Amino acid sequence: MKSLQDLLNLKDKTAIVTGGAKGIGYGISYRLAEAGARVMMADLDETAGQEASKELTDKGWRAETTKVDVSNEEDVKRMISPCQEKFGSVDILVNNAGIYPSTPIAQMTADQFDKVIQVNLRSVFLTTKYVAELMKQHGGGKIINISSIDALHPSSVGLAHYDASKHGIWGFTKNAALELAEHQIWVNAIAPGGIVTPGSSVANPNIPPDQVAALTQAFLAKIPMHRLGQPDDIGLVALFLASDMSNYMTGEQIVVDGGALLA
Ligand SMILES: NC(=O)c1ccc[n+]([C@@H]2O[C@H](COP(=O)([O-])OP(=O)(O)OC[C@H]3O[C@@H](n4cnc5c(N)ncnc54)[C@H](O)[C@@H]3O)[C@@H](O)[C@H]2O)c1
């Protein structure tokens, strides 16, 4: 039987984390790199990617960055080829990049709807399509999709396009798990609740500034643990799914929300 230390050891593994430069993606990249993986932080924001990968390499861990728009098929292929050339394959894929602009349906344009679906959902199809082919040739791998509690229950008005994309990720996760299991590719999702990140800290234009404090208090009151999550709360669960600790799990979604969905 493997020791706990060996189960969590990702030495010799290569991981791609989309949207890895900031927020939840950085939290995940941190723990995977600490566990020994070579981490490719694939992000639209090149400067943030460089800063983030330097923070990890300064610790003596292995991290790189590449600029990518995950909704663009050519970008996705370009993201994967350096991993293939340098390291032979990709062992862990974390589909984390996502956007969550808030707009009521009445004001939402078709372009705004399409954009959210493309960045949040089409991207998961594209990365899975190309990375899974590599994984098939190299004995399998782990795919982790970052969905949301909104994949199960809406959190607020204005996120209809977002909730559609996240429900889509959950459906895609289950079907991909079914298709890829025979190739030893495990596909699971993590559904975070409210996590403190650069993206979630941006002011919501639909909420008047004088109501922000009261709404935040009401939101916290509904979370049984009475706190928002931190990126590391997701990073730790991602490490579990990326490691041999979760080898008999596929097609599953782990809710990490401080109990919010119970309330
Ligand atoms: N923060 C939360 O409360 C929360 C809750 C549930 C789910 N999520 C999900 O977690 C994921 C990360 O959220 P976050 O709060 O850390 O976001 P964030 O905005 O703080 O960080 C997102 C990162 O993704 C990158 N990115 C955005 N669009 C991209 C694209 N097209 N291609 C490549 N990179 C791109 C950004 O540059 C940024 O570095 C998203 O999928 C989000 O839906 C977040």
CSV table of C-alpha atoms and ligand atoms in Angstrom, one decimal:
chain,number,residue,atom,x,y,z
A,1,MET,CA,0.0,0.0,0.0
A,2,LYS,CA,1.3,3.5,-0.9
A,3,SER,CA,2.2,5.8,2.0
A,4,LEU,CA,0.2,9.1,2.3
A,5,GLN,CA,3.3,11.0,1.3
A,6,ASP,CA,3.6,9.0,-1.9
A,7,LEU,CA,-0.2,9.3,-2.7
A,8,LEU,CA,0.1,13.1,-2.6
A,9,ASN,CA,3.4,13.3,-4.5
A,10,LEU,CA,3.0,14.8,-7.9
A,11,LYS,CA,6.7,14.6,-8.9
A,12,ASP,CA,7.2,13.9,-12.6
A,13,LYS,CA,3.6,15.0,-13.3
A,14,THR,CA,2.8,17.9,-15.6
A,15,ALA,CA,-0.2,20.0,-14.9
A,16,ILE,CA,-2.0,22.7,-16.9
A,17,VAL,CA,-4.1,25.2,-14.9
A,18,THR,CA,-6.2,27.5,-17.0
A,19,GLY,CA,-6.7,31.0,-15.5
A,20,GLY,CA,-3.8,29.9,-13.2
A,21,ALA,CA,-2.4,33.4,-12.6
A,22,LYS,CA,-4.9,34.7,-10.2
A,23,GLY,CA,-7.6,33.8,-7.7
A,24,ILE,CA,-8.7,30.2,-7.5
A,25,GLY,CA,-6.4,29.2,-10.4
A,26,TYR,CA,-3.4,30.5,-8.5
A,27,GLY,CA,-4.5,28.7,-5.3
A,28,ILE,CA,-4.7,25.4,-7.3
A,29,SER,CA,-1.3,26.0,-9.1
A,30,TYR,CA,0.3,26.7,-5.7
A,31,ARG,CA,-0.7,23.4,-4.2
A,32,LEU,CA,0.0,21.3,-7.3
A,33,ALA,CA,3.5,22.9,-7.6
A,34,GLU,CA,4.1,22.4,-3.9
A,35,ALA,CA,3.2,18.7,-4.4
A,36,GLY,CA,6.0,18.5,-7.0
A,37,ALA,CA,4.1,18.9,-10.3
A,38,ARG,CA,5.5,21.0,-13.2
A,39,VAL,CA,2.7,23.6,-13.5
A,40,MET,CA,1.8,25.4,-16.7
A,41,MET,CA,-0.2,28.5,-15.7
A,42,ALA,CA,-2.2,29.3,-18.8
A,43,ASP,CA,-3.8,32.7,-18.6
A,44,LEU,CA,-5.1,35.6,-20.7
A,45,ASP,CA,-3.2,38.0,-18.5
A,46,GLU,CA,0.4,37.6,-19.5
A,47,THR,CA,1.9,39.9,-16.8
A,48,ALA,CA,0.0,38.3,-14.0
A,49,GLY,CA,1.1,34.9,-15.3
A,50,GLN,CA,4.7,35.9,-15.2
A,51,GLU,CA,4.4,37.3,-11.7
A,52,ALA,CA,2.6,34.2,-10.5
A,53,SER,CA,5.0,31.7,-12.0
A,54,LYS,CA,8.0,33.7,-10.5
A,55,GLU,CA,6.4,33.5,-7.1
A,56,LEU,CA,6.3,29.7,-7.4
A,57,THR,CA,9.7,29.2,-8.9
A,58,ASP,CA,11.2,31.5,-6.2
A,59,LYS,CA,10.1,28.8,-3.8
A,60,GLY,CA,12.1,26.3,-5.7
A,61,TRP,CA,9.0,24.8,-7.3
A,62,ARG,CA,8.4,24.2,-11.1
A,63,ALA,CA,6.1,26.6,-12.8
A,64,GLU,CA,5.8,28.3,-16.2
A,65,THR,CA,3.3,30.5,-17.9
A,66,THR,CA,1.8,30.8,-21.3
A,67,LYS,CA,-0.6,33.3,-22.7
A,68,VAL,CA,-3.9,31.8,-23.9
A,69,ASP,CA,-7.5,32.6,-24.5
A,70,VAL,CA,-9.2,29.4,-23.6
A,71,SER,CA,-12.2,30.0,-25.8
A,72,ASN,CA,-9.9,30.1,-28.9
A,73,GLU,CA,-9.2,26.7,-30.5
A,74,GLU,CA,-5.8,27.6,-31.9
A,75,ASP,CA,-4.7,29.1,-28.6
A,76,VAL,CA,-5.7,25.9,-26.8
A,77,LYS,CA,-3.6,23.9,-29.2
A,78,ARG,CA,-0.6,26.3,-28.7
A,79,MET,CA,-1.1,26.0,-24.9
A,80,ILE,CA,-0.6,22.2,-25.0
A,81,SER,CA,2.3,21.8,-27.5
A,82,PRO,CA,5.0,23.2,-25.2
A,83,CYS,CA,4.0,20.7,-22.5
A,84,GLN,CA,4.0,17.9,-25.1
A,85,GLU,CA,7.4,19.0,-26.5
A,86,LYS,CA,9.2,19.6,-23.1
A,87,PHE,CA,7.5,17.0,-20.9
A,88,GLY,CA,6.0,14.4,-23.2
A,89,SER,CA,2.5,14.8,-22.0
A,90,VAL,CA,0.0,16.4,-19.7
A,91,ASP,CA,-1.0,14.4,-16.6
A,92,ILE,CA,-3.3,16.9,-14.9
A,93,LEU,CA,-5.7,19.4,-16.6
A,94,VAL,CA,-7.5,21.9,-14.4
A,95,ASN,CA,-10.2,23.9,-16.3
A,96,ASN,CA,-10.5,26.9,-14.1
A,97,ALA,CA,-10.6,30.0,-16.3
A,98,GLY,CA,-14.0,31.6,-16.2
A,99,ILE,CA,-15.8,34.9,-16.1
A,100,TYR,CA,-19.0,36.0,-14.3
A,101,PRO,CA,-20.3,39.3,-15.5
A,102,SER,CA,-23.7,40.1,-14.0
A,103,THR,CA,-26.6,41.3,-16.3
A,104,PRO,CA,-30.4,40.7,-16.0
A,105,ILE,CA,-31.8,38.7,-19.0
A,106,ALA,CA,-33.8,41.8,-20.2
A,107,GLN,CA,-30.5,43.7,-20.7
A,108,MET,CA,-28.3,40.8,-21.8
A,109,THR,CA,-27.2,40.9,-25.4
A,110,ALA,CA,-26.7,37.7,-27.5
A,111,ASP,CA,-23.0,38.6,-27.7
A,112,GLN,CA,-22.7,38.8,-23.9
A,113,PHE,CA,-24.5,35.4,-23.6
A,114,ASP,CA,-22.2,33.8,-26.2
A,115,LYS,CA,-19.1,35.2,-24.6
A,116,VAL,CA,-19.8,33.6,-21.2
A,117,ILE,CA,-20.6,30.3,-22.8
A,118,GLN,CA,-17.5,30.4,-24.9
A,119,VAL,CA,-15.1,31.3,-22.1
A,120,ASN,CA,-16.6,29.1,-19.4
A,121,LEU,CA,-18.0,26.1,-21.4
A,122,ARG,CA,-16.6,25.8,-24.9
A,123,SER,CA,-13.1,26.1,-23.4
A,124,VAL,CA,-13.7,23.0,-21.3
A,125,PHE,CA,-14.7,21.0,-24.4
A,126,LEU,CA,-11.6,22.3,-26.4
A,127,THR,CA,-9.0,21.6,-23.7
A,128,THR,CA,-10.5,18.2,-22.9
A,129,LYS,CA,-10.6,17.3,-26.6
A,130,TYR,CA,-6.9,17.9,-27.1
A,131,VAL,CA,-5.5,17.1,-23.7
A,132,ALA,CA,-7.4,13.8,-23.5
A,133,GLU,CA,-5.8,12.6,-26.8
A,134,LEU,CA,-2.3,13.1,-25.2
A,135,MET,CA,-3.4,11.5,-22.0
A,136,LYS,CA,-4.7,8.4,-23.9
A,137,GLN,CA,-1.3,7.9,-25.5
A,138,HIS,CA,0.5,8.2,-22.1
A,139,GLY,CA,-1.5,6.0,-19.7
A,140,GLY,CA,-4.2,8.4,-18.6
A,141,GLY,CA,-4.6,11.4,-16.4
A,142,LYS,CA,-6.8,13.6,-14.2
A,143,ILE,CA,-9.1,16.3,-15.5
A,144,ILE,CA,-10.6,18.7,-12.9
A,145,ASN,CA,-13.3,21.2,-14.0
A,146,ILE,CA,-14.1,24.2,-11.8
A,147,SER,CA,-17.8,24.6,-11.9
A,148,SER,CA,-19.7,26.5,-9.2
A,149,ILE,CA,-22.5,26.0,-6.7
A,150,ASP,CA,-24.4,27.8,-9.5
A,151,ALA,CA,-24.2,24.5,-11.4
A,152,LEU,CA,-26.7,23.2,-8.8
A,153,HIS,CA,-28.6,26.2,-7.6
A,154,PRO,CA,-28.7,29.9,-8.7
A,155,SER,CA,-26.9,32.3,-6.3
A,156,SER,CA,-28.2,35.6,-7.7
A,157,VAL,CA,-30.2,37.3,-10.4
A,158,GLY,CA,-28.1,38.5,-13.4
A,159,LEU,CA,-26.1,35.2,-13.8
A,160,ALA,CA,-28.4,33.3,-16.1
A,161,HIS,CA,-25.7,32.9,-18.8
A,162,TYR,CA,-23.2,32.0,-16.1
A,163,ASP,CA,-25.5,29.4,-14.5
A,164,ALA,CA,-26.2,27.9,-18.0
A,165,SER,CA,-22.4,27.6,-18.6
A,166,LYS,CA,-21.8,26.0,-15.1
A,167,HIS,CA,-24.7,23.6,-15.5
A,168,GLY,CA,-23.2,22.7,-18.8
A,169,ILE,CA,-19.8,22.0,-17.2
A,170,TRP,CA,-21.4,19.6,-14.8
A,171,GLY,CA,-23.1,17.7,-17.6
A,172,PHE,CA,-20.0,17.7,-19.7
A,173,THR,CA,-18.0,16.4,-16.7
A,174,LYS,CA,-20.2,13.4,-16.3
A,175,ASN,CA,-20.3,12.5,-20.0
A,176,ALA,CA,-16.6,13.0,-20.4
A,177,ALA,CA,-16.0,10.8,-17.4
A,178,LEU,CA,-18.1,8.1,-19.0
A,179,GLU,CA,-16.3,8.3,-22.3
A,180,LEU,CA,-12.8,8.5,-21.0
A,181,ALA,CA,-12.8,6.1,-18.1
A,182,GLU,CA,-11.6,3.2,-20.3
A,183,HIS,CA,-8.5,5.3,-21.0
A,184,GLN,CA,-7.8,5.8,-17.3
A,185,ILE,CA,-8.7,9.4,-17.6
A,186,TRP,CA,-10.7,10.5,-14.5
A,187,VAL,CA,-12.9,13.6,-14.9
A,188,ASN,CA,-14.3,15.3,-11.8
A,189,ALA,CA,-15.6,18.8,-10.9
A,190,ILE,CA,-15.3,21.1,-7.9
A,191,ALA,CA,-18.2,23.5,-7.2
A,192,PRO,CA,-16.9,26.4,-5.2
A,193,GLY,CA,-19.2,28.7,-3.2
A,194,GLY,CA,-18.2,32.3,-2.6
A,195,ILE,CA,-14.4,32.6,-2.7
A,196,VAL,CA,-12.4,35.8,-2.2
A,197,THR,CA,-10.6,36.4,-5.5
A,198,PRO,CA,-9.7,39.4,-7.7
A,199,GLY,CA,-12.7,38.6,-9.9
A,200,SER,CA,-15.2,38.3,-7.1
A,201,SER,CA,-14.0,41.4,-5.4
A,202,VAL,CA,-14.9,43.6,-8.4
A,203,ALA,CA,-17.9,45.8,-7.7
A,204,ASN,CA,-21.2,44.5,-9.2
A,205,PRO,CA,-22.7,47.3,-11.3
A,206,ASN,CA,-26.2,46.1,-10.5
A,207,ILE,CA,-25.7,46.7,-6.8
A,208,PRO,CA,-25.9,50.3,-5.5
A,209,PRO,CA,-22.7,51.1,-3.5
A,210,ASP,CA,-24.6,52.0,-0.3
A,211,GLN,CA,-26.2,48.4,-0.3
A,212,VAL,CA,-23.0,46.5,-0.6
A,213,ALA,CA,-22.2,46.1,3.1
A,214,ALA,CA,-25.7,45.0,4.0
A,215,LEU,CA,-25.8,42.5,1.2
A,216,THR,CA,-22.4,41.1,2.1
A,217,GLN,CA,-23.6,40.6,5.7
A,218,ALA,CA,-26.8,38.9,4.5
A,219,PHE,CA,-24.7,36.6,2.2
A,220,LEU,CA,-22.3,35.7,5.0
A,221,ALA,CA,-25.3,35.0,7.4
A,222,LYS,CA,-26.5,32.4,4.9
A,223,ILE,CA,-23.2,30.5,5.0
A,224,PRO,CA,-23.2,28.0,7.9
A,225,MET,CA,-19.4,28.5,8.4
A,226,HIS,CA,-20.0,32.3,8.4
A,227,ARG,CA,-17.0,33.0,6.2
A,228,LEU,CA,-16.1,33.3,2.5
A,229,GLY,CA,-13.8,30.7,1.1
A,230,GLN,CA,-10.1,31.4,0.2
A,231,PRO,CA,-8.5,30.1,-3.0
A,232,ASP,CA,-6.5,27.6,-0.9
A,233,ASP,CA,-9.8,26.0,0.2
A,234,ILE,CA,-10.2,25.0,-3.5
A,235,GLY,CA,-6.5,24.3,-4.0
A,236,LEU,CA,-6.5,21.6,-1.4
A,237,VAL,CA,-9.5,19.8,-2.9
A,238,ALA,CA,-7.9,20.1,-6.3
A,239,LEU,CA,-4.8,18.5,-5.0
A,240,PHE,CA,-6.9,15.6,-3.7
A,241,LEU,CA,-8.5,15.1,-7.1
A,242,ALA,CA,-5.2,15.4,-8.9
A,243,SER,CA,-3.5,12.9,-6.7
A,244,ASP,CA,-3.7,9.2,-6.2
A,245,MET,CA,-5.9,9.9,-3.1
A,246,SER,CA,-9.0,10.0,-5.4
A,247,ASN,CA,-8.2,7.1,-7.8
A,248,TYR,CA,-11.7,5.4,-7.5
A,249,MET,CA,-13.6,8.7,-8.3
A,250,THR,CA,-14.8,9.9,-11.6
A,251,GLY,CA,-17.8,11.8,-12.9
A,252,GLU,CA,-18.2,13.4,-9.5
A,253,GLN,CA,-18.7,17.0,-8.4
A,254,ILE,CA,-17.4,18.1,-4.9
A,255,VAL,CA,-19.2,21.1,-3.4
A,256,VAL,CA,-16.8,23.4,-1.4
A,257,ASP,CA,-19.0,26.2,-0.1
A,258,GLY,CA,-18.8,26.3,3.7
A,259,GLY,CA,-22.2,24.7,3.7
A,260,ALA,CA,-23.9,27.5,1.7
A,261,LEU,CA,-26.1,25.1,-0.3
A,262,LEU,CA,-27.6,23.7,2.9
A,263,ALA,CA,-29.1,27.0,3.9
B,1,LIG,N1,-14.7,33.4,-6.9
B,1,LIG,C1,-15.8,32.8,-6.7
B,1,LIG,O1,-16.6,33.1,-5.7
B,1,LIG,C2,-16.2,31.6,-7.5
B,1,LIG,C3,-17.3,30.8,-7.1
B,1,LIG,C4,-17.7,29.7,-7.9
B,1,LIG,C5,-17.0,29.4,-9.0
B,1,LIG,N2,-15.9,30.2,-9.4
B,1,LIG,C6,-15.2,29.8,-10.6
B,1,LIG,O2,-13.8,29.7,-10.4
B,1,LIG,C7,-13.1,30.1,-11.6
B,1,LIG,C8,-12.0,31.1,-11.2
B,1,LIG,O3,-12.7,32.3,-10.6
B,1,LIG,P1,-11.9,33.4,-9.8
B,1,LIG,O4,-12.9,34.0,-8.9
B,1,LIG,O5,-10.6,32.9,-9.4
B,1,LIG,O6,-11.7,34.4,-11.1
B,1,LIG,P2,-10.6,35.6,-11.2
B,1,LIG,O7,-11.3,36.6,-12.1
B,1,LIG,O8,-10.2,36.1,-9.9
B,1,LIG,O9,-9.4,34.9,-12.0
B,1,LIG,C9,-9.7,34.3,-13.2
B,1,LIG,C10,-8.4,34.1,-14.0
B,1,LIG,O10,-8.8,33.6,-15.3
B,1,LIG,C11,-8.1,34.3,-16.3
B,1,LIG,N3,-9.0,34.3,-17.5
B,1,LIG,C12,-10.2,35.0,-17.7
B,1,LIG,N4,-10.6,34.8,-19.0
B,1,LIG,C13,-9.7,33.9,-19.6
B,1,LIG,C14,-9.6,33.4,-20.9
B,1,LIG,N5,-10.5,33.6,-21.8
B,1,LIG,N6,-8.5,32.6,-21.1
B,1,LIG,C15,-7.6,32.3,-20.2
B,1,LIG,N7,-7.6,32.9,-19.0
B,1,LIG,C16,-8.7,33.7,-18.7
B,1,LIG,C17,-8.0,35.7,-15.7
B,1,LIG,O11,-7.0,36.5,-16.4
B,1,LIG,C18,-7.6,35.4,-14.3
B,1,LIG,O12,-6.2,35.2,-14.1
B,1,LIG,C19,-14.1,30.6,-12.6
B,1,LIG,O13,-14.4,29.5,-13.5
B,1,LIG,C20,-15.3,30.9,-11.7
B,1,LIG,O14,-16.5,30.8,-12.4
B,1,LIG,C21,-15.5,31.3,-8.7
